[in-house]
Amino acid sequence: MSKLTIEQLPLAGKRVFVRADLNAPLGGGTVADDTRLRAVIPTLRLALDRGAAVVLASHLGRPKGGPDPKLSLEPVAERLGELLARPVPLAPDCVGEATRAQAQAVKAGELLLLENLRFHPEEEKNDDGFARQLAELADCYVNDAFAAAHRAHASIEAITHHLQPAAAGLLMQQELSALGRILEAPERPLVAVLGGAKVSDKVTLVEHLVGKVDALVIGGGMAFTFLRALGHAVGRSLVEPDRIETARSALEQARRRGVQLALPVDAVVADGLDSSSGRAVGIRQIPDDQMGLDIGPRTIEQFTAVLAKATDGRLREAALRRGHGGHRARGGGGGGLQRHRRWRYDRRRQRRRGQRQDRLHLDRRRRLPRIPRGTNAPRRGRSHGGRVMRTPLVIGNWKMFGTLAEARPLASGVRDGLKRFKGVDVVMCPPFTALAAVGEIVQGTAIGLGAQNCHWEASGAHTGEIAPPMLVELGCRVVLIGHSERRREMGETDELVNKKIVGALAHGLVPVLCVGETAEERRQGLTFTTVEGQLRASLAGLDTAAVARLVVAYEPVWAIGTGVNATPQQAAEVHGYVRGLVSELASKEVAQGLRVLYGGSVKADNVDALLAEGEIDGALVGGASLNAQGFVSIVKKAARGAATRGE
Ligand code: PGA
């Protein structure tokens, strides 16, 4: 990168103004975390060793319009002195007579730290007169404040009109070349992580990044402005009302360019910044009187999954930054790539990855019990050596296909093809008109019968509807509820889905709850938010025992009938998410026993790869279930997969 750097400056005998970012967290009158101080040491050492007199300047915190003893750089001077093993005197101010005199007196190889630049409001106003006064303190300028370099403040921008040559410090140089490499010739997919409090600080950056990256992960306070732009209520969380439109247009740009956007799906909320504890809630559940202060555990999972796709280790490791001392999530805004590598998040990520691997391992060992046959069938899943095993389940959804003339040979073909199979539960869901006929054909076999919908009432004046007891009478054990085609074509809402689940359960049917996002929702990074919303609303009011009797089918709407299935990894991410949410809504045991099926363009040639994912417990097959041989082959593959995965 062709920038003048400190190494190219003739430093000997010169007075150099070094603008650093020494905005370190303080606690009990001392520096609580000296990472930022350490980061600037190489530049200071180089300048001092080459015989420069260093006038060092920084801001600290956000003083309100004047000097504030609590935000003096005194503790910073002290810690810096320890790190450099030499005294670091602190000037009483950053401008004015006394400061100028002190700066003039600094000798070659010595250092003077100026008091907090922001004690003067002119600093943040990029005031030219103030910048001129700063410029008078030295002969040349070095900017090593990477984290503040995007600001048009007097010590960053205006000063360079009065003090030349101006060069980049070593930290700045390192950060710029890392950034340059990533933005100019990135390995793809390229994921950017943004955070910090404000959208307003980073509008240009966001706009620029949307044109470069494959995915944008947005955390920190600024995420709430984006969530508001998407119509979420975010309680008292930090929102910049005048930036909601900006956020909306960034989302729109990202959508148009096909950039994947990941926003928080849950948050840790509390009464205020000073609260000592918080609790995680779904992003749609932030109470009006609380504020989101951190991302929640499911968001960490989701962000981790997005980051796992990035091939550049540095960016990946720069992932997230958890706020020090509190529960504020901050990403990106506060610092550069180099430092991020050491962030605590890395350790958490490793821990989580370990846990996830354990879980995958556990889930791969699923097997056993079948779909309940009786009206009061017990929970699926049982403990096996301390682990819960889940029997794969394959359901054929015939949709509006199957006159009796078509349904009979299809059902017989499946029955004959599956004479000797085990290790998989199989259900066929023909249209209502074919239920009785198919029921007769599969009677006495292990193949179950299911319906594609039901009403929630047991009886009544509901012309054209079918009640759960009618299905039970025909031998149905299963009923699909909330299929996206019904949601879309019949306007079926989450509330209706909830009622139907309750109605089905009341008559001993196993509801297969279908959830899934549209292509648009996935593009906007709303996959998890959508699925979570559907699940929460559909399961509202159900007790743990009721949830234990369900099957969930994740069916991304964009994959249904399109021939484009979700990749096993995409599906597994959502399945894991569903399980996590059910664990929260019901219990861990219920979540472990829950079968989560994948649906959407499942065929004989992709079922192996999908079911190889430990989180995918079977398939809801549409189009491919209309061919007896094809469906039989899907079931057999699932059976073989299960046998291989077994003990
Ligand atoms: P598909 O349908 O397999 O034809 O994509 C799946 C479903 O609608 O359940």
XYZ file of C-alpha atoms and ligand atoms in Angstrom:
656
model
C 0.000 0.000 0.000
C 1.560 3.313 -1.065
C 1.343 5.282 2.140
C 4.162 7.252 3.668
C 5.158 5.387 6.790
C 7.020 6.367 9.919
C 9.944 4.258 8.775
C 10.431 6.600 5.824
C 10.476 9.779 7.917
C 13.761 11.442 8.843
C 13.140 11.330 12.577
C 16.462 12.161 14.149
C 16.346 15.495 15.915
C 12.720 16.033 14.905
C 9.699 16.627 17.092
C 7.048 14.134 16.044
C 3.359 14.366 16.886
C 2.062 10.830 17.320
C -1.730 10.491 17.347
C -2.445 7.189 19.048
C -5.549 5.469 20.307
C -4.934 5.136 24.035
C -8.627 4.993 24.788
C -8.189 2.127 27.224
C -10.811 0.968 29.700
C -10.133 2.275 33.196
C -11.097 0.743 36.492
C -10.356 1.982 39.990
C -8.104 4.755 38.664
C -5.878 2.434 36.655
C -5.816 0.992 33.164
C -7.966 -2.144 33.231
C -6.854 -3.447 29.839
C -3.622 -2.188 28.297
C -4.043 -3.839 24.880
C -4.326 -0.512 23.079
C -1.279 0.847 24.872
C 0.826 -2.148 23.959
C -0.262 -1.850 20.345
C 1.402 1.549 19.946
C 4.681 0.640 21.686
C 6.515 -0.418 18.480
C 5.864 2.991 16.899
C 6.957 4.829 20.029
C 10.100 2.716 20.371
C 11.013 3.285 16.747
C 10.578 7.062 17.046
C 12.490 7.265 20.320
C 15.284 4.968 19.130
C 15.746 7.048 16.013
C 16.237 10.167 18.081
C 12.865 11.851 17.760
C 11.211 13.894 20.493
C 7.740 12.401 20.759
C 4.614 14.396 21.515
C 1.964 11.778 22.029
C -1.755 12.534 21.846
C -4.969 10.573 22.310
C -8.583 10.861 23.294
C -10.109 8.979 26.200
C -13.820 8.339 26.597
C -16.434 10.924 25.792
C -15.995 13.947 28.062
C -18.972 16.256 27.881
C -17.707 19.591 26.600
C -14.717 20.180 28.908
C -12.080 18.712 31.212
C -13.245 15.832 33.370
C -10.746 14.507 35.931
C -12.258 11.028 35.617
C -11.170 10.959 31.990
C -7.645 12.256 32.490
C -4.919 10.325 30.706
C -2.962 10.129 33.958
C -3.468 6.372 34.491
C -2.507 5.858 30.849
C 0.736 7.837 31.315
C 1.566 5.681 34.300
C 0.963 2.347 32.565
C 2.703 3.487 29.405
C 5.716 4.443 31.542
C 5.795 0.892 32.902
C 5.530 -0.618 29.439
C 8.266 1.606 28.019
C 10.352 1.402 31.186
C 10.802 5.154 31.215
C 8.854 8.048 32.702
C 6.000 9.377 30.602
C 5.206 12.909 31.787
C 1.675 14.160 31.226
C 1.088 17.721 30.018
C -1.668 19.656 31.812
C -3.537 20.113 28.554
C -3.092 19.376 24.856
C -2.893 23.006 23.728
C -2.086 26.356 25.368
C 1.041 28.131 26.522
C 2.145 25.750 29.252
C 1.720 22.715 27.016
C 3.578 24.359 24.161
C 6.479 25.194 26.484
C 6.565 21.626 27.780
C 6.464 20.195 24.259
C 9.335 22.457 23.209
C 11.369 21.167 26.128
C 11.089 17.487 25.156
C 14.505 16.240 24.120
C 15.454 13.742 21.436
C 14.627 10.226 22.645
C 12.080 11.565 25.145
C 8.338 11.553 25.277
C 5.490 13.784 26.435
C 1.880 12.690 26.644
C -0.708 15.399 26.029
C -3.874 15.473 28.124
C -7.129 14.121 26.653
C -7.772 15.770 23.273
C -11.510 15.648 23.830
C -11.333 18.004 26.790
C -11.702 20.500 23.948
C -14.944 20.194 21.987
C -13.020 21.596 19.002
C -11.319 18.218 18.619
C -14.491 16.434 17.591
C -15.569 19.421 15.488
C -12.421 19.080 13.397
C -11.770 22.709 14.260
C -9.067 24.221 12.139
C -7.777 26.686 14.745
C -7.457 23.919 17.308
C -5.710 21.695 14.782
C -3.269 24.511 14.049
C -2.405 24.765 17.752
C -1.751 21.029 17.883
C 0.357 21.264 14.735
C 2.549 23.907 16.353
C 3.757 21.346 18.876
C 5.807 19.317 16.377
C 7.652 19.132 13.047
C 5.938 16.108 11.566
C 2.870 13.943 12.105
C 2.330 10.228 12.595
C -1.082 8.628 12.838
C -1.116 5.318 14.653
C -4.723 5.502 15.825
C -6.277 2.952 13.506
C -9.506 2.598 15.479
C -10.098 6.361 15.323
C -8.773 6.932 11.818
C -12.245 6.999 10.253
C -13.166 10.111 12.227
C -12.849 13.643 10.883
C -11.487 15.028 14.114
C -8.930 17.794 14.491
C -6.055 15.557 15.575
C -6.813 13.113 12.763
C -7.837 15.180 9.766
C -7.508 18.963 10.140
C -4.024 18.716 11.645
C -2.647 17.217 8.444
C -3.369 20.498 6.644
C -0.892 22.192 8.958
C 1.626 19.544 9.810
C 3.536 17.745 7.090
C 4.988 15.300 6.371
C 2.230 13.079 7.706
C 2.858 9.359 7.873
C 1.294 6.135 9.094
C 2.609 4.524 12.267
C 3.558 0.855 12.441
C 0.226 -0.305 13.824
C -1.644 1.685 11.204
C 0.577 0.252 8.521
C -0.045 -3.296 9.687
C -3.777 -2.797 9.884
C -3.962 -1.153 6.490
C -2.023 -3.845 4.762
C -4.180 -6.536 6.375
C -7.303 -4.674 5.324
C -5.915 -3.935 1.861
C -5.079 -7.544 1.254
C -8.531 -8.591 2.356
C -10.406 -5.999 0.348
C -8.280 -5.978 -2.770
C -7.577 -9.647 -3.313
C -9.653 -11.541 -0.818
C -10.043 -15.253 -0.559
C -13.725 -15.945 -0.833
C -16.193 -16.188 0.701
C -15.363 -12.925 2.416
C -17.232 -12.137 5.600
C -17.109 -8.770 7.362
C -18.059 -8.357 10.998
C -19.380 -4.982 12.048
C -20.186 -3.703 15.469
C -19.849 -0.739 17.731
C -22.609 1.473 18.950
C -23.509 3.526 15.964
C -24.570 3.133 12.390
C -23.813 6.800 11.782
C -20.099 6.213 12.390
C -19.928 3.519 9.752
C -22.421 4.334 7.047
C -19.794 4.786 4.376
C -17.967 1.695 5.487
C -21.141 -0.392 5.352
C -21.947 0.927 1.886
C -18.433 0.159 0.728
C -18.397 -3.311 2.259
C -21.713 -4.314 0.759
C -20.023 -4.005 -2.615
C -17.129 -6.229 -1.600
C -18.163 -8.953 0.762
C -20.169 -12.148 0.520
C -21.604 -11.892 3.987
C -21.991 -9.154 6.535
C -22.327 -10.003 10.204
C -23.748 -7.135 12.215
C -23.528 -7.142 15.982
C -22.989 -4.568 18.703
C -25.302 -1.676 19.427
C -25.695 -0.824 15.766
C -27.541 -4.087 15.148
C -30.612 -2.676 16.883
C -30.944 0.129 14.363
C -30.883 -2.530 11.635
C -33.425 -4.628 13.500
C -35.669 -1.605 13.806
C -35.300 -1.063 10.087
C -36.674 -4.580 9.675
C -39.652 -3.706 11.822
C -38.646 -5.345 15.104
C -39.544 -3.751 18.419
C -36.285 -3.594 20.363
C -37.419 -2.189 23.707
C -35.041 0.441 25.056
C -32.061 -0.847 23.073
C -29.771 1.676 21.462
C -31.326 2.879 18.220
C -30.415 5.849 16.047
C -33.834 6.897 14.768
C -32.331 9.136 12.100
C -30.326 6.191 10.739
C -33.131 3.682 10.385
C -33.600 4.725 6.777
C -29.860 4.376 6.136
C -29.922 0.905 7.647
C -32.921 0.021 5.521
C -31.174 1.095 2.362
C -28.032 -0.858 3.333
C -30.227 -3.936 3.827
C -31.818 -3.343 0.467
C -28.420 -2.944 -1.202
C -27.208 -6.142 0.420
C -30.297 -7.932 -0.783
C -29.833 -6.703 -4.351
C -26.221 -7.752 -4.398
C -26.954 -11.142 -2.892
C -24.861 -10.426 0.219
C -25.813 -12.635 3.117
C -26.681 -10.533 6.129
C -26.501 -11.969 9.610
C -28.227 -10.031 12.352
C -28.793 -11.120 15.942
C -31.604 -13.603 16.477
C -31.475 -13.339 20.236
C -30.092 -10.886 22.739
C -29.124 -10.624 26.364
C -31.416 -8.022 27.861
C -31.306 -6.119 31.124
C -32.741 -2.969 32.684
C -29.741 -0.866 31.801
C -26.034 -0.709 31.090
C -25.194 -0.968 34.761
C -27.253 -4.086 35.426
C -25.138 -6.840 36.856
C -27.039 -9.627 35.149
C -29.168 -10.185 32.100
C -31.133 -12.932 30.389
C -31.247 -14.124 26.808
C -34.466 -13.656 24.846
C -35.428 -14.070 21.208
C -34.999 -10.892 19.202
C -38.757 -10.537 18.896
C -39.175 -10.877 22.642
C -37.244 -7.874 23.923
C -39.491 -6.386 26.622
C -40.469 -2.733 26.129
C -38.717 -1.635 29.302
C -35.452 -3.510 28.748
C -32.473 -3.039 26.490
C -30.423 -5.487 24.476
C -26.826 -5.400 25.691
C -25.261 -8.423 24.119
C -25.907 -11.025 21.509
C -27.481 -14.235 22.786
C -26.242 -17.823 22.564
C -28.137 -18.666 19.394
C -26.741 -15.625 17.654
C -23.257 -16.752 18.614
C -24.037 -20.098 17.004
C -25.408 -18.401 13.925
C -22.543 -15.939 13.555
C -20.075 -18.745 14.115
C -21.698 -20.690 11.309
C -21.437 -17.722 8.936
C -17.839 -17.106 9.940
C -16.948 -20.729 9.532
C -17.464 -20.222 5.811
C -14.840 -17.521 5.596
C -11.579 -18.802 4.315
C -9.431 -16.028 5.707
C -8.397 -17.123 9.122
C -7.618 -13.641 10.267
C -11.043 -12.274 9.574
C -12.599 -15.366 10.944
C -10.713 -15.008 14.142
C -11.512 -11.329 14.270
C -15.060 -12.472 14.613
C -16.646 -11.061 17.677
C -15.578 -9.108 20.574
C -17.316 -9.493 23.848
C -17.307 -6.326 25.919
C -14.999 -6.270 28.855
C -16.450 -6.342 32.314
C -20.057 -6.240 31.167
C -22.240 -8.042 28.748
C -22.021 -5.693 25.832
C -21.169 -7.176 22.499
C -18.874 -5.132 20.378
C -17.580 -6.127 17.034
C -15.205 -4.367 14.708
C -15.715 -0.760 15.710
C -13.320 -0.671 18.598
C -10.103 -1.924 17.104
C -8.055 -3.487 14.394
C -7.567 -6.908 13.038
C -4.289 -7.635 14.702
C -5.573 -7.196 18.172
C -8.769 -9.078 17.547
C -6.874 -12.283 17.221
C -6.435 -12.468 20.911
C -9.996 -11.723 21.786
C -11.736 -13.754 24.320
C -14.212 -14.785 21.690
C -11.635 -17.110 20.211
C -11.563 -19.149 23.352
C -15.331 -19.243 23.557
C -15.522 -20.222 19.950
C -13.200 -23.124 20.532
C -15.194 -24.195 23.537
C -18.398 -24.000 21.574
C -16.930 -25.859 18.689
C -15.932 -28.603 21.096
C -19.435 -28.742 22.465
C -20.891 -28.812 19.012
C -18.685 -31.646 17.968
C -19.780 -33.550 21.018
C -23.357 -32.912 20.114
C -22.899 -33.983 16.535
C -21.271 -37.117 17.734
C -24.125 -37.763 20.088
C -26.735 -37.179 17.439
C -25.097 -39.402 14.895
C -25.759 -42.282 17.214
C -29.498 -41.988 17.043
C -31.691 -45.015 16.492
C -34.678 -46.888 17.676
C -38.225 -46.280 18.628
C -40.813 -45.932 15.960
C -43.446 -43.353 15.400
C -46.143 -43.887 18.017
C -48.856 -46.223 16.905
C -51.434 -45.848 19.618
C -53.480 -42.813 20.461
C -51.579 -42.266 23.679
C -48.210 -43.268 22.439
C -45.258 -42.345 24.591
C -42.473 -39.951 23.675
C -40.099 -40.949 20.977
C -36.465 -41.181 21.727
C -35.008 -43.015 24.614
C -31.922 -42.893 26.631
C -29.319 -45.263 25.380
C -26.282 -45.474 27.586
C -27.055 -41.931 28.692
C -27.594 -40.757 25.116
C -30.875 -40.150 23.424
C -31.224 -41.982 20.108
C -33.660 -40.863 17.434
C -35.095 -43.163 14.799
C -34.990 -41.611 11.347
C -38.396 -40.803 9.921
C -39.246 -40.496 6.240
C -42.608 -39.014 5.308
C -44.057 -38.906 1.798
C -46.219 -35.851 1.184
C -48.276 -36.559 -1.902
C -49.825 -33.078 -1.881
C -52.800 -32.820 -4.299
C -51.772 -35.889 -6.210
C -53.566 -39.177 -6.145
C -56.913 -40.063 -7.567
C -57.781 -43.491 -6.274
C -56.577 -44.948 -9.543
C -53.167 -43.350 -8.961
C -52.966 -43.734 -5.201
C -53.549 -47.487 -5.057
C -50.624 -48.587 -7.243
C -48.367 -46.009 -5.632
C -49.166 -47.181 -2.105
C -48.883 -50.850 -3.100
C -45.559 -50.181 -4.791
C -44.178 -48.600 -1.653
C -45.562 -51.376 0.528
C -44.046 -54.087 -1.658
C -40.745 -52.307 -1.966
C -40.451 -52.010 1.799
C -41.353 -55.524 2.823
C -38.190 -56.088 4.761
C -36.864 -52.860 6.100
C -36.058 -51.699 9.554
C -34.422 -48.879 11.373
C -36.570 -46.163 9.758
C -40.117 -45.022 10.407
C -42.104 -44.459 7.209
C -45.327 -42.533 6.767
C -47.323 -41.776 3.636
C -49.574 -38.729 3.497
C -51.989 -39.058 0.587
C -54.820 -36.608 -0.023
C -57.892 -37.016 2.213
C -59.815 -38.765 -0.545
C -57.237 -41.549 -0.760
C -56.655 -42.039 2.967
C -59.067 -44.914 3.371
C -57.748 -46.771 0.323
C -54.094 -46.289 1.230
C -54.903 -47.192 4.836
C -56.210 -50.550 3.665
C -53.161 -51.196 1.539
C -50.638 -50.533 4.312
C -52.666 -52.178 7.068
C -50.600 -54.723 8.978
C -47.314 -53.246 7.745
C -44.964 -50.903 9.565
C -45.839 -48.086 7.155
C -47.803 -45.359 8.847
C -50.610 -43.263 7.461
C -50.705 -39.489 7.727
C -52.882 -36.586 6.619
C -51.768 -33.320 5.100
C -53.875 -31.058 7.286
C -56.640 -31.027 9.870
C -59.065 -28.655 11.539
C -58.523 -27.865 15.196
C -62.086 -28.546 16.284
C -63.294 -32.101 16.887
C -66.588 -31.391 15.129
C -68.774 -28.522 14.058
C -70.034 -26.417 11.222
C -66.826 -26.063 9.206
C -67.732 -26.815 5.625
C -64.990 -28.603 3.755
C -62.821 -29.227 6.812
C -61.662 -32.511 8.334
C -61.529 -33.013 12.095
C -58.775 -34.941 13.902
C -61.074 -37.792 15.062
C -62.009 -38.441 11.423
C -58.358 -38.972 10.624
C -57.828 -41.215 13.611
C -60.776 -43.326 12.519
C -59.063 -43.903 9.156
C -55.894 -45.083 10.857
C -53.864 -41.866 10.631
C -51.204 -41.388 13.240
C -49.585 -38.324 11.814
C -50.740 -35.001 10.434
C -48.717 -32.345 8.613
C -49.395 -28.904 10.027
C -48.352 -25.511 8.730
C -46.947 -26.625 5.375
C -45.691 -23.501 3.595
C -48.066 -24.152 0.700
C -50.970 -23.886 3.117
C -49.467 -20.862 4.778
C -49.085 -19.203 1.403
C -52.171 -20.350 -0.448
C -54.667 -20.607 2.381
C -53.279 -17.766 4.493
C -52.598 -20.160 7.361
C -51.047 -18.191 10.225
C -48.845 -19.261 13.116
C -51.859 -18.821 15.387
C -53.914 -21.266 13.319
C -50.994 -23.654 13.242
C -50.862 -23.487 17.021
C -54.563 -24.285 17.325
C -54.235 -27.198 14.917
C -51.332 -28.662 16.859
C -53.379 -28.509 20.041
C -56.366 -30.089 18.246
C -54.280 -32.871 16.699
C -52.564 -33.714 19.980
C -55.869 -33.868 21.782
C -56.786 -36.822 19.563
C -53.495 -38.640 19.716
C -52.173 -37.549 16.337
C -48.514 -36.676 15.942
C -48.312 -33.196 14.453
C -45.469 -32.629 12.009
C -44.936 -28.916 12.356
C -43.509 -27.392 9.161
C -41.361 -24.282 9.409
C -39.042 -22.543 6.999
C -37.940 -19.269 5.506
C -38.487 -17.798 2.060
C -35.611 -17.038 -0.294
C -35.987 -13.365 0.525
C -35.809 -13.987 4.253
C -32.676 -16.081 3.807
C -31.059 -13.346 1.705
C -31.796 -10.831 4.403
C -30.183 -13.024 7.037
C -33.547 -13.702 8.643
C -33.589 -17.472 8.427
C -33.199 -18.049 12.133
C -35.460 -15.157 13.064
C -38.223 -16.503 10.837
C -37.944 -20.082 12.005
C -37.780 -18.950 15.600
C -40.890 -16.810 15.214
C -42.815 -19.694 13.640
C -41.717 -22.142 16.304
C -42.421 -19.903 19.243
C -45.860 -18.970 18.004
C -46.753 -22.517 16.964
C -45.729 -23.987 20.300
C -47.271 -21.230 22.409
C -49.025 -22.583 25.466
C -47.947 -26.203 24.903
C -46.541 -27.952 27.922
C -43.348 -29.987 27.819
C -45.167 -33.297 27.374
C -47.037 -31.905 24.374
C -43.876 -30.619 22.689
C -42.304 -34.032 23.273
C -44.892 -35.593 20.973
C -44.183 -33.377 17.983
C -42.044 -33.799 14.933
C -40.630 -30.642 13.349
C -39.930 -30.395 9.636
C -37.595 -27.689 8.467
C -38.655 -26.920 4.923
C -37.013 -23.856 3.403
C -39.702 -22.461 1.115
C -37.155 -21.794 -1.625
C -36.258 -25.479 -1.719
C -39.775 -26.904 -1.959
C -40.530 -28.245 -5.385
C -37.669 -26.273 -6.920
C -35.118 -29.029 -7.309
C -32.689 -26.926 -5.264
C -32.245 -28.495 -1.876
C -30.625 -26.792 1.089
C -27.057 -27.987 1.494
C -26.653 -30.471 4.328
C -24.739 -27.800 6.204
C -27.431 -25.135 5.724
C -30.076 -27.574 6.889
C -28.032 -28.799 9.835
C -27.500 -25.214 11.016
C -31.215 -24.610 11.200
C -31.921 -28.025 12.705
C -29.414 -27.327 15.462
C -31.053 -23.979 15.990
C -34.503 -25.559 16.221
C -33.212 -28.043 18.777
C -31.640 -25.252 20.801
C -34.868 -23.328 20.812
C -36.949 -26.355 21.790
C -34.515 -26.981 24.589
C -35.274 -23.485 25.803
C -39.038 -23.677 25.243
C -39.571 -27.191 26.600
C -36.556 -28.956 28.046
C -33.178 -30.309 27.063
C -34.465 -33.877 27.177
C -37.369 -33.060 24.905
C -35.024 -31.325 22.483
C -32.745 -34.354 22.409
C -35.625 -36.678 21.632
C -37.192 -34.365 19.050
C -37.038 -35.491 15.451
C -36.304 -32.638 13.093
C -36.845 -33.602 9.467
C -35.591 -31.808 6.426
C -37.921 -31.158 3.492
C -37.404 -29.453 0.143
C -36.347 -31.260 -3.027
C -35.224 -34.403 -1.217
C -34.368 -37.115 -3.727
C -32.663 -40.476 -3.738
C -29.426 -38.842 -4.821
C -29.203 -36.216 -2.075
C -30.755 -37.999 0.882
C -27.511 -39.700 1.907
C -25.626 -36.443 2.262
C -28.479 -34.778 4.121
C -28.984 -37.623 6.562
C -25.260 -37.851 7.171
C -25.718 -34.694 9.240
C -26.341 -35.729 12.807
C -28.886 -32.954 13.238
C -31.112 -34.205 10.396
C -33.409 -36.944 11.612
C -35.214 -37.780 8.412
C -36.967 -36.280 5.434
C -40.310 -34.898 4.375
C -40.420 -35.845 0.730
C -42.815 -34.217 -1.740
C -42.311 -34.741 -5.454
C -39.993 -37.722 -5.055
C -42.600 -39.602 -2.999
C -44.859 -39.862 -6.028
C -42.721 -42.553 -7.545
C -42.853 -45.793 -5.571
C -39.389 -46.943 -6.568
C -37.818 -43.561 -5.887
C -39.472 -43.276 -2.486
C -38.480 -46.819 -1.545
C -34.936 -46.038 -2.479
C -34.960 -42.912 -0.262
C -36.256 -44.973 2.659
C -33.665 -47.680 2.114
C -30.878 -45.176 1.996
C -32.120 -43.669 5.245
C -32.213 -47.172 6.763
C -28.697 -47.928 5.599
C -27.471 -44.578 6.886
C -29.048 -45.283 10.252
C -27.487 -48.726 10.441
C -24.053 -47.292 9.644
C -24.478 -44.573 12.189
C -25.659 -46.982 14.881
C -23.490 -48.492 17.533
P -40.561 -31.365 -2.474
O -41.683 -30.968 -1.387
O -39.848 -32.585 -1.949
O -41.335 -31.627 -3.736
O -39.657 -30.190 -2.590
C -41.461 -31.120 -0.031
C -42.715 -30.732 0.734
O -43.503 -29.938 0.220
O -42.940 -31.222 1.835
